[in-house]
C-alpha cells in the first residue's frame, strides 16, 4: 500500500529589506534604522547560489513600508525585481511581504507561483494598548481579512495561517480564525495551505543574533502545554478545513516526535526544508532529511517534494513564464530518482 505523503518545498529566502514600519512586540525580524533595500548584485549572487543548490522556491519575505510612504514605490520595485530575477534563474517565487494594494498584488501575481500573508489571528484584543499589535497598523484584523479576500478575487493560490501563543484566547480566537479562513476559502477556493506557527517565547531578537551563523543552532523545543495547544489546533484545523487545504507545521520549532504527532493529527506539509536559514527563527535548527524521513517512515508516512504552488492550482498560473517553469519543475521531480514525487 502506498504510504501517505508529507510534502515539503526546497526553498531559499530572499529578504528585500529588514526595515519595517510595524512594531509587533514579538518580532525577531525587523531592524531599526532607515529603509535599506537589497541591491541588484546581492540578489543575483543569492539566486545563483540557490540555483546551484537545486533550490526550487524563492520565498520573498520582507519587512513592510507604509502604503503612503514616498519609499513605497522603490521598495515594491525591489520586491518585483527579486521575483523577476528568480524566474530568470529558473526558480519559482512565493511572495509574502505584507498587505498589498489591488494593483500591487495583481502585478506580483504574474511573477509568482503563489503568494501568502499570515492572518495570524482574528482577535481584536491583540491591537489594544499593551497588546502585541498595538503599534502594528498592518496587523489590523479587517485589513488582513480584506487581503485574503482580495487574493481570492484575483485568483492567487494563497498561503495563510495562524501565529500561536501571541496572546490570543486559545479556544475562542483560534476557532474564530480558522472558521474565517474556512469561510473565505469556501467563497474563493484559493487557499492552498495554512501554516500553524507556534511563537517560541525566549527567541532572541535579530540584533542579538547577528552572529547567529557562527553559533550552534538550538535544538527545537516546545513545552508540553504549547505542544498540546498546537496538536489541538491541528485537530481543529483539519476538522474545519477541506482536505484539499494542506496544514503546514514548521519542522524546526519542535522535536521529531511532535512533528510526527502533528502529521498523525492531520498536518501534511512541513514547508521549506532546504533553506539555508529560517529568517524568522534564525536560531532554530531544522532536522536532517534522513532523521525526518526515518521518523515519519516508522508511522507509515513518506516525504515528497512539492512546488511552491500546490498541484491543484497549477492551472491558475497567471503568466506563460511561471506556467512553463511549473511544468519543468513538476516533470523534473517526477523523473528524479533522488527527489520524491509531488503529492
Ligand atoms: S510586520 Fe513582521 S517584520 Fe514587521 S514588526 Fe511585525 S513581525 Fe516584524
mmCIF file of C-alpha atoms and ligand atoms in Angstrom:
data_model
loop_
_atom_site.group_PDB
_atom_site.id
_atom_site.type_symbol
_atom_site.label_atom_id
_atom_site.label_comp_id
_atom_site.label_asym_id
_atom_site.label_seq_id
_atom_site.Cartn_x
_atom_site.Cartn_y
_atom_site.Cartn_z
ATOM 1 C CA UNK A 1 0.000 0.000 0.000
ATOM 2 C CA UNK A 2 1.299 3.491 -0.895
ATOM 3 C CA UNK A 3 2.408 5.481 2.102
ATOM 4 C CA UNK A 4 0.763 8.829 2.856
ATOM 5 C CA UNK A 5 2.938 11.695 1.657
ATOM 6 C CA UNK A 6 4.078 14.607 3.796
ATOM 7 C CA UNK A 7 5.123 17.400 1.466
ATOM 8 C CA UNK A 8 7.929 19.928 1.705
ATOM 9 C CA UNK A 9 9.475 22.556 -0.525
ATOM 10 C CA UNK A 10 13.160 23.117 -1.262
ATOM 11 C CA UNK A 11 13.298 26.835 -0.626
ATOM 12 C CA UNK A 12 15.643 29.737 -0.117
ATOM 13 C CA UNK A 13 14.558 33.060 1.382
ATOM 14 C CA UNK A 14 15.483 36.413 -0.156
ATOM 15 C CA UNK A 15 14.814 39.456 2.044
ATOM 16 C CA UNK A 16 14.331 42.783 0.181
ATOM 17 C CA UNK A 17 14.600 44.659 3.498
ATOM 18 C CA UNK A 18 14.648 44.076 7.248
ATOM 19 C CA UNK A 19 13.193 47.556 7.761
ATOM 20 C CA UNK A 20 9.538 47.532 8.879
ATOM 21 C CA UNK A 21 7.168 50.318 9.880
ATOM 22 C CA UNK A 22 5.262 47.993 12.234
ATOM 23 C CA UNK A 23 6.375 47.248 15.777
ATOM 24 C CA UNK A 24 5.000 43.823 16.675
ATOM 25 C CA UNK A 25 6.252 43.130 20.195
ATOM 26 C CA UNK A 26 7.310 39.562 19.377
ATOM 27 C CA UNK A 27 9.230 40.470 16.209
ATOM 28 C CA UNK A 28 12.601 38.817 15.678
ATOM 29 C CA UNK A 29 12.941 40.028 12.101
ATOM 30 C CA UNK A 30 12.917 43.819 11.781
ATOM 31 C CA UNK A 31 15.977 46.019 12.099
ATOM 32 C CA UNK A 32 15.935 49.596 13.354
ATOM 33 C CA UNK A 33 17.042 52.467 11.160
ATOM 34 C CA UNK A 34 16.287 53.828 7.718
ATOM 35 C CA UNK A 35 14.984 51.738 4.838
ATOM 36 C CA UNK A 36 17.841 49.731 3.317
ATOM 37 C CA UNK A 37 16.972 47.700 0.242
ATOM 38 C CA UNK A 38 18.898 44.716 -1.047
ATOM 39 C CA UNK A 39 20.997 45.622 -4.108
ATOM 40 C CA UNK A 40 20.719 44.007 -7.532
ATOM 41 C CA UNK A 41 24.182 42.390 -7.251
ATOM 42 C CA UNK A 42 23.355 40.798 -3.910
ATOM 43 C CA UNK A 43 20.082 39.449 -5.318
ATOM 44 C CA UNK A 44 21.884 37.957 -8.317
ATOM 45 C CA UNK A 45 24.565 36.355 -6.112
ATOM 46 C CA UNK A 46 21.971 34.818 -3.773
ATOM 47 C CA UNK A 47 19.922 33.480 -6.662
ATOM 48 C CA UNK A 48 22.943 31.970 -8.402
ATOM 49 C CA UNK A 49 23.956 30.209 -5.193
ATOM 50 C CA UNK A 50 20.399 28.956 -4.613
ATOM 51 C CA UNK A 51 20.099 27.625 -8.168
ATOM 52 C CA UNK A 52 23.402 25.807 -7.789
ATOM 53 C CA UNK A 53 21.910 24.025 -4.768
ATOM 54 C CA UNK A 54 18.850 22.884 -6.742
ATOM 55 C CA UNK A 55 16.500 25.228 -4.917
ATOM 56 C CA UNK A 56 13.028 25.324 -6.485
ATOM 57 C CA UNK A 57 11.249 28.011 -4.421
ATOM 58 C CA UNK A 58 12.375 31.558 -3.697
ATOM 59 C CA UNK A 59 10.489 32.799 -0.665
ATOM 60 C CA UNK A 60 10.412 36.602 -0.896
ATOM 61 C CA UNK A 61 9.953 37.748 2.681
ATOM 62 C CA UNK A 62 10.145 41.423 3.561
ATOM 63 C CA UNK A 63 9.619 43.996 6.240
ATOM 64 C CA UNK A 64 6.911 46.468 5.293
ATOM 65 C CA UNK A 65 6.956 50.059 4.019
ATOM 66 C CA UNK A 66 3.904 52.175 4.809
ATOM 67 C CA UNK A 67 1.473 52.288 1.840
ATOM 68 C CA UNK A 68 1.626 56.102 1.790
ATOM 69 C CA UNK A 69 5.394 56.368 2.210
ATOM 70 C CA UNK A 70 7.375 58.048 -0.569
ATOM 71 C CA UNK A 71 9.646 54.979 -0.391
ATOM 72 C CA UNK A 72 6.861 52.508 -1.136
ATOM 73 C CA UNK A 73 7.500 52.566 -4.877
ATOM 74 C CA UNK A 74 11.208 51.766 -4.670
ATOM 75 C CA UNK A 75 10.500 49.004 -2.125
ATOM 76 C CA UNK A 76 7.831 47.499 -4.395
ATOM 77 C CA UNK A 77 10.130 47.664 -7.428
ATOM 78 C CA UNK A 78 12.773 45.765 -5.461
ATOM 79 C CA UNK A 79 10.268 43.058 -4.498
ATOM 80 C CA UNK A 80 9.130 42.782 -8.111
ATOM 81 C CA UNK A 81 12.704 42.599 -9.338
ATOM 82 C CA UNK A 82 13.592 39.767 -6.929
ATOM 83 C CA UNK A 83 10.649 37.763 -8.330
ATOM 84 C CA UNK A 84 11.569 38.567 -11.910
ATOM 85 C CA UNK A 85 15.201 37.576 -11.357
ATOM 86 C CA UNK A 86 14.197 34.368 -9.568
ATOM 87 C CA UNK A 87 12.203 33.334 -12.655
ATOM 88 C CA UNK A 88 15.146 34.211 -14.892
ATOM 89 C CA UNK A 89 17.317 31.945 -12.748
ATOM 90 C CA UNK A 90 14.792 29.116 -13.165
ATOM 91 C CA UNK A 91 13.165 29.230 -9.710
ATOM 92 C CA UNK A 92 9.591 29.891 -8.607
ATOM 93 C CA UNK A 93 8.844 32.856 -6.318
ATOM 94 C CA UNK A 94 6.385 32.840 -3.441
ATOM 95 C CA UNK A 95 5.985 36.381 -2.102
ATOM 96 C CA UNK A 96 4.904 37.263 1.436
ATOM 97 C CA UNK A 97 5.562 40.961 2.035
ATOM 98 C CA UNK A 98 2.551 42.249 3.961
ATOM 99 C CA UNK A 99 -0.675 43.873 2.754
ATOM 100 C CA UNK A 100 -0.702 44.972 -0.894
ATOM 101 C CA UNK A 101 -2.925 47.221 -2.956
ATOM 102 C CA UNK A 102 -5.050 45.558 -5.636
ATOM 103 C CA UNK A 103 -2.643 46.782 -8.352
ATOM 104 C CA UNK A 104 0.458 45.589 -6.448
ATOM 105 C CA UNK A 105 -0.965 42.133 -5.788
ATOM 106 C CA UNK A 106 -2.146 41.852 -9.378
ATOM 107 C CA UNK A 107 1.303 42.764 -10.703
ATOM 108 C CA UNK A 108 3.086 40.344 -8.380
ATOM 109 C CA UNK A 109 0.659 37.553 -9.264
ATOM 110 C CA UNK A 110 2.173 37.489 -12.770
ATOM 111 C CA UNK A 111 5.653 36.701 -11.451
ATOM 112 C CA UNK A 112 4.734 34.388 -8.572
ATOM 113 C CA UNK A 113 3.713 30.756 -8.402
ATOM 114 C CA UNK A 114 1.713 31.536 -5.255
ATOM 115 C CA UNK A 115 1.615 34.227 -2.596
ATOM 116 C CA UNK A 116 0.939 34.439 1.120
ATOM 117 C CA UNK A 117 0.038 36.504 4.142
ATOM 118 C CA UNK A 118 -0.464 35.203 7.661
ATOM 119 C CA UNK A 119 -3.864 36.056 9.069
ATOM 120 C CA UNK A 120 -2.157 35.490 12.468
ATOM 121 C CA UNK A 121 -5.358 35.898 14.493
ATOM 122 C CA UNK A 122 -8.760 37.500 14.210
ATOM 123 C CA UNK A 123 -8.546 38.599 17.851
ATOM 124 C CA UNK A 124 -9.141 42.392 18.074
ATOM 125 C CA UNK A 125 -7.654 42.388 21.593
ATOM 126 C CA UNK A 126 -4.142 41.970 20.165
ATOM 127 C CA UNK A 127 -4.353 45.506 18.785
ATOM 128 C CA UNK A 128 -5.335 47.148 22.069
ATOM 129 C CA UNK A 129 -2.889 49.096 24.213
ATOM 130 C CA UNK A 130 -0.438 46.625 25.735
ATOM 131 C CA UNK A 131 -1.211 44.035 23.046
ATOM 132 C CA UNK A 132 1.426 42.745 20.593
ATOM 133 C CA UNK A 133 -0.145 44.553 17.609
ATOM 134 C CA UNK A 134 -0.802 47.915 19.272
ATOM 135 C CA UNK A 135 1.944 49.563 17.200
ATOM 136 C CA UNK A 136 1.483 47.419 14.105
ATOM 137 C CA UNK A 137 -1.106 49.079 11.844
ATOM 138 C CA UNK A 138 -0.822 46.440 9.158
ATOM 139 C CA UNK A 139 -1.934 43.750 11.621
ATOM 140 C CA UNK A 140 -5.396 45.300 11.652
ATOM 141 C CA UNK A 141 -7.797 42.348 11.508
ATOM 142 C CA UNK A 142 -10.123 43.933 8.939
ATOM 143 C CA UNK A 143 -7.142 44.686 6.677
ATOM 144 C CA UNK A 144 -5.811 41.097 6.904
ATOM 145 C CA UNK A 145 -9.272 39.761 6.061
ATOM 146 C CA UNK A 146 -9.538 42.168 3.130
ATOM 147 C CA UNK A 147 -6.197 40.863 1.833
ATOM 148 C CA UNK A 148 -7.347 37.249 1.914
ATOM 149 C CA UNK A 149 -10.498 38.245 0.043
ATOM 150 C CA UNK A 150 -8.533 40.324 -2.482
ATOM 151 C CA UNK A 151 -6.289 37.325 -3.193
ATOM 152 C CA UNK A 152 -9.411 35.262 -3.773
ATOM 153 C CA UNK A 153 -10.866 37.791 -6.192
ATOM 154 C CA UNK A 154 -7.555 37.934 -8.056
ATOM 155 C CA UNK A 155 -7.382 34.102 -8.109
ATOM 156 C CA UNK A 156 -3.967 33.910 -6.460
ATOM 157 C CA UNK A 157 -3.125 30.499 -4.950
ATOM 158 C CA UNK A 158 -2.673 31.591 -1.361
ATOM 159 C CA UNK A 159 -0.967 30.511 1.837
ATOM 160 C CA UNK A 160 -2.105 31.944 5.131
ATOM 161 C CA UNK A 161 -2.028 30.808 8.718
ATOM 162 C CA UNK A 162 -2.115 31.459 12.430
ATOM 163 C CA UNK A 163 0.623 32.664 14.730
ATOM 164 C CA UNK A 164 0.005 30.888 18.011
ATOM 165 C CA UNK A 165 0.964 31.948 21.554
ATOM 166 C CA UNK A 166 0.917 35.731 20.995
ATOM 167 C CA UNK A 167 -1.842 36.479 23.464
ATOM 168 C CA UNK A 168 -4.868 35.099 21.637
ATOM 169 C CA UNK A 169 -7.610 33.272 23.508
ATOM 170 C CA UNK A 170 -6.600 29.688 22.894
ATOM 171 C CA UNK A 171 -10.091 28.378 22.248
ATOM 172 C CA UNK A 172 -12.303 31.242 21.129
ATOM 173 C CA UNK A 173 -9.842 33.201 18.946
ATOM 174 C CA UNK A 174 -8.195 30.163 17.398
ATOM 175 C CA UNK A 175 -11.528 28.646 16.398
ATOM 176 C CA UNK A 176 -12.741 32.017 15.088
ATOM 177 C CA UNK A 177 -9.574 32.500 12.983
ATOM 178 C CA UNK A 178 -9.810 29.022 11.462
ATOM 179 C CA UNK A 179 -13.508 29.467 10.780
ATOM 180 C CA UNK A 180 -12.776 32.712 8.969
ATOM 181 C CA UNK A 181 -10.156 31.020 6.744
ATOM 182 C CA UNK A 182 -12.609 28.186 6.014
ATOM 183 C CA UNK A 183 -15.277 30.725 5.109
ATOM 184 C CA UNK A 184 -13.071 32.784 2.755
ATOM 185 C CA UNK A 185 -11.884 29.554 1.118
ATOM 186 C CA UNK A 186 -15.489 28.413 0.630
ATOM 187 C CA UNK A 187 -16.098 31.647 -1.239
ATOM 188 C CA UNK A 188 -12.979 31.757 -3.466
ATOM 189 C CA UNK A 189 -11.389 28.255 -3.281
ATOM 190 C CA UNK A 190 -7.905 29.811 -3.293
ATOM 191 C CA UNK A 191 -6.297 28.751 -0.003
ATOM 192 C CA UNK A 192 -3.702 26.077 -0.779
ATOM 193 C CA UNK A 193 -2.288 25.704 2.725
ATOM 194 C CA UNK A 194 -2.418 27.141 6.204
ATOM 195 C CA UNK A 195 0.608 27.435 8.444
ATOM 196 C CA UNK A 196 0.188 26.822 12.155
ATOM 197 C CA UNK A 197 3.213 28.642 13.528
ATOM 198 C CA UNK A 198 3.843 28.456 17.263
ATOM 199 C CA UNK A 199 5.656 31.529 18.533
ATOM 200 C CA UNK A 200 8.514 30.409 20.716
ATOM 201 C CA UNK A 201 8.956 32.681 23.747
ATOM 202 C CA UNK A 202 12.582 33.329 24.527
ATOM 203 C CA UNK A 203 13.661 33.720 20.908
ATOM 204 C CA UNK A 204 16.377 36.275 20.550
ATOM 205 C CA UNK A 205 15.937 39.415 18.530
ATOM 206 C CA UNK A 206 17.815 39.860 15.224
ATOM 207 C CA UNK A 207 20.142 42.383 16.857
ATOM 208 C CA UNK A 208 21.089 39.796 19.463
ATOM 209 C CA UNK A 209 21.556 37.102 16.867
ATOM 210 C CA UNK A 210 23.514 38.990 14.248
ATOM 211 C CA UNK A 211 26.284 36.449 14.574
ATOM 212 C CA UNK A 212 23.856 33.521 14.592
ATOM 213 C CA UNK A 213 25.601 31.914 11.642
ATOM 214 C CA UNK A 214 28.676 31.373 13.810
ATOM 215 C CA UNK A 215 26.702 29.851 16.685
ATOM 216 C CA UNK A 216 25.477 26.318 17.145
ATOM 217 C CA UNK A 217 21.841 26.077 16.160
ATOM 218 C CA UNK A 218 19.469 25.499 19.036
ATOM 219 C CA UNK A 219 17.587 22.250 19.475
ATOM 220 C CA UNK A 220 13.901 22.662 18.704
ATOM 221 C CA UNK A 221 11.844 22.766 21.880
ATOM 222 C CA UNK A 222 8.252 23.276 22.813
ATOM 223 C CA UNK A 223 6.753 22.981 26.258
ATOM 224 C CA UNK A 224 4.188 20.235 26.767
ATOM 225 C CA UNK A 225 1.450 22.780 27.223
ATOM 226 C CA UNK A 226 2.332 24.614 23.980
ATOM 227 C CA UNK A 227 2.657 21.311 22.132
ATOM 228 C CA UNK A 228 -0.787 20.243 23.344
ATOM 229 C CA UNK A 229 -2.211 23.562 22.125
ATOM 230 C CA UNK A 230 -0.596 23.054 18.726
ATOM 231 C CA UNK A 231 -1.935 19.484 18.483
ATOM 232 C CA UNK A 232 -5.424 20.700 19.366
ATOM 233 C CA UNK A 233 -5.163 23.442 16.729
ATOM 234 C CA UNK A 234 -4.045 20.956 14.061
ATOM 235 C CA UNK A 235 -7.022 18.742 15.001
ATOM 236 C CA UNK A 236 -9.418 21.675 14.816
ATOM 237 C CA UNK A 237 -7.997 22.970 11.534
ATOM 238 C CA UNK A 238 -8.331 19.519 9.975
ATOM 239 C CA UNK A 239 -11.947 19.357 11.101
ATOM 240 C CA UNK A 240 -12.855 22.836 9.848
ATOM 241 C CA UNK A 241 -10.978 22.965 6.535
ATOM 242 C CA UNK A 242 -11.465 20.751 3.486
ATOM 243 C CA UNK A 243 -8.844 18.055 2.844
ATOM 244 C CA UNK A 244 -7.643 19.999 -0.196
ATOM 245 C CA UNK A 245 -6.190 22.699 2.106
ATOM 246 C CA UNK A 246 -2.846 21.456 3.428
ATOM 247 C CA UNK A 247 -1.912 22.105 7.046
ATOM 248 C CA UNK A 248 1.723 23.083 7.480
ATOM 249 C CA UNK A 249 3.741 22.953 10.688
ATOM 250 C CA UNK A 250 7.325 24.278 10.883
ATOM 251 C CA UNK A 251 9.814 21.445 11.259
ATOM 252 C CA UNK A 252 12.445 23.497 13.112
ATOM 253 C CA UNK A 253 10.297 24.540 16.065
ATOM 254 C CA UNK A 254 9.539 21.119 17.527
ATOM 255 C CA UNK A 255 11.137 17.748 18.021
ATOM 256 C CA UNK A 256 10.694 14.772 15.712
ATOM 257 C CA UNK A 257 8.086 13.119 17.924
ATOM 258 C CA UNK A 258 5.984 16.281 17.944
ATOM 259 C CA UNK A 259 6.261 16.602 14.153
ATOM 260 C CA UNK A 260 5.062 13.034 13.693
ATOM 261 C CA UNK A 261 2.191 13.631 16.115
ATOM 262 C CA UNK A 262 1.096 16.720 14.140
ATOM 263 C CA UNK A 263 1.159 14.643 10.947
ATOM 264 C CA UNK A 264 -0.943 11.913 12.544
ATOM 265 C CA UNK A 265 -3.468 14.568 13.552
ATOM 266 C CA UNK A 266 -3.781 15.940 10.013
ATOM 267 C CA UNK A 267 -0.794 18.137 9.163
ATOM 268 C CA UNK A 268 0.511 17.198 5.715
ATOM 269 C CA UNK A 269 3.199 19.765 4.934
ATOM 270 C CA UNK A 270 6.475 20.858 6.532
ATOM 271 C CA UNK A 271 7.147 24.000 4.482
ATOM 272 C CA UNK A 272 10.634 24.900 3.295
ATOM 273 C CA UNK A 273 13.237 22.339 4.288
ATOM 274 C CA UNK A 274 16.220 23.076 2.109
ATOM 275 C CA UNK A 275 16.586 26.615 3.330
ATOM 276 C CA UNK A 276 19.923 27.947 4.436
ATOM 277 C CA UNK A 277 18.393 29.913 7.275
ATOM 278 C CA UNK A 278 14.910 30.466 8.731
ATOM 279 C CA UNK A 279 14.755 34.268 8.631
ATOM 280 C CA UNK A 280 12.032 34.469 11.287
ATOM 281 C CA UNK A 281 13.501 31.912 13.696
ATOM 282 C CA UNK A 282 17.195 32.028 12.755
ATOM 283 C CA UNK A 283 18.456 30.143 15.781
ATOM 284 C CA UNK A 284 16.357 27.012 15.456
ATOM 285 C CA UNK A 285 17.905 24.137 13.549
ATOM 286 C CA UNK A 286 15.983 22.037 11.032
ATOM 287 C CA UNK A 287 16.145 18.284 11.492
ATOM 288 C CA UNK A 288 18.168 16.416 8.884
ATOM 289 C CA UNK A 289 16.174 14.983 5.986
ATOM 290 C CA UNK A 290 17.241 11.468 6.928
ATOM 291 C CA UNK A 291 16.139 11.735 10.579
ATOM 292 C CA UNK A 292 12.838 13.283 9.499
ATOM 293 C CA UNK A 293 12.279 10.698 6.821
ATOM 294 C CA UNK A 294 13.051 7.834 9.227
ATOM 295 C CA UNK A 295 10.789 9.186 11.974
ATOM 296 C CA UNK A 296 7.898 9.551 9.510
ATOM 297 C CA UNK A 297 8.502 6.152 7.900
ATOM 298 C CA UNK A 298 8.056 4.393 11.253
ATOM 299 C CA UNK A 299 4.477 5.697 11.302
ATOM 300 C CA UNK A 300 3.805 4.961 7.631
ATOM 301 C CA UNK A 301 4.494 8.370 6.050
ATOM 302 C CA UNK A 302 6.975 9.432 3.396
ATOM 303 C CA UNK A 303 8.395 12.809 2.429
ATOM 304 C CA UNK A 304 7.523 14.215 -1.010
ATOM 305 C CA UNK A 305 8.887 17.371 -2.572
ATOM 306 C CA UNK A 306 6.329 19.850 -3.886
ATOM 307 C CA UNK A 307 6.460 23.164 -5.719
ATOM 308 C CA UNK A 308 5.507 26.460 -4.047
ATOM 309 C CA UNK A 309 2.199 26.129 -5.865
ATOM 310 C CA UNK A 310 0.214 23.025 -4.987
ATOM 311 C CA UNK A 311 -0.754 20.708 -7.835
ATOM 312 C CA UNK A 312 -4.457 21.532 -7.827
ATOM 313 C CA UNK A 313 -3.542 25.181 -8.555
ATOM 314 C CA UNK A 314 -1.135 24.638 -11.472
ATOM 315 C CA UNK A 315 -3.766 25.855 -13.918
ATOM 316 C CA UNK A 316 -4.101 29.147 -12.011
ATOM 317 C CA UNK A 317 -0.664 30.413 -13.144
ATOM 318 C CA UNK A 318 -1.031 33.939 -14.443
ATOM 319 C CA UNK A 319 1.832 34.006 -16.956
ATOM 320 C CA UNK A 320 3.365 31.679 -19.519
ATOM 321 C CA UNK A 321 6.757 32.098 -17.835
ATOM 322 C CA UNK A 322 5.525 30.825 -14.480
ATOM 323 C CA UNK A 323 3.445 28.100 -16.128
ATOM 324 C CA UNK A 324 6.410 26.807 -18.093
ATOM 325 C CA UNK A 325 8.662 26.676 -15.030
ATOM 326 C CA UNK A 326 5.968 24.916 -13.012
ATOM 327 C CA UNK A 327 5.708 22.276 -15.743
ATOM 328 C CA UNK A 328 9.516 21.869 -15.885
ATOM 329 C CA UNK A 329 9.922 21.503 -12.118
ATOM 330 C CA UNK A 330 6.996 19.127 -11.877
ATOM 331 C CA UNK A 331 8.459 16.842 -14.546
ATOM 332 C CA UNK A 332 11.888 17.057 -13.040
ATOM 333 C CA UNK A 333 10.669 15.967 -9.628
ATOM 334 C CA UNK A 334 8.591 13.145 -11.112
ATOM 335 C CA UNK A 335 11.562 11.832 -13.069
ATOM 336 C CA UNK A 336 14.247 12.252 -10.459
ATOM 337 C CA UNK A 337 15.438 9.227 -8.580
ATOM 338 C CA UNK A 338 16.648 11.344 -5.679
ATOM 339 C CA UNK A 339 13.659 13.667 -5.334
ATOM 340 C CA UNK A 340 10.404 12.194 -4.135
ATOM 341 C CA UNK A 341 7.267 12.696 -6.191
ATOM 342 C CA UNK A 342 4.894 15.653 -5.964
ATOM 343 C CA UNK A 343 1.941 14.543 -3.824
HETATM 344 S S1 LIG B 1 5.108 43.066 10.473
HETATM 345 FE FE1 LIG B 1 6.578 41.372 10.589
HETATM 346 S S2 LIG B 1 8.607 42.341 10.294
HETATM 347 FE FE2 LIG B 1 7.158 43.957 10.781
HETATM 348 S S3 LIG B 1 7.354 44.243 13.006
HETATM 349 FE FE3 LIG B 1 5.634 42.802 12.658
HETATM 350 S S4 LIG B 1 6.556 40.757 12.764
HETATM 351 FE FE4 LIG B 1 8.226 42.259 12.493
#
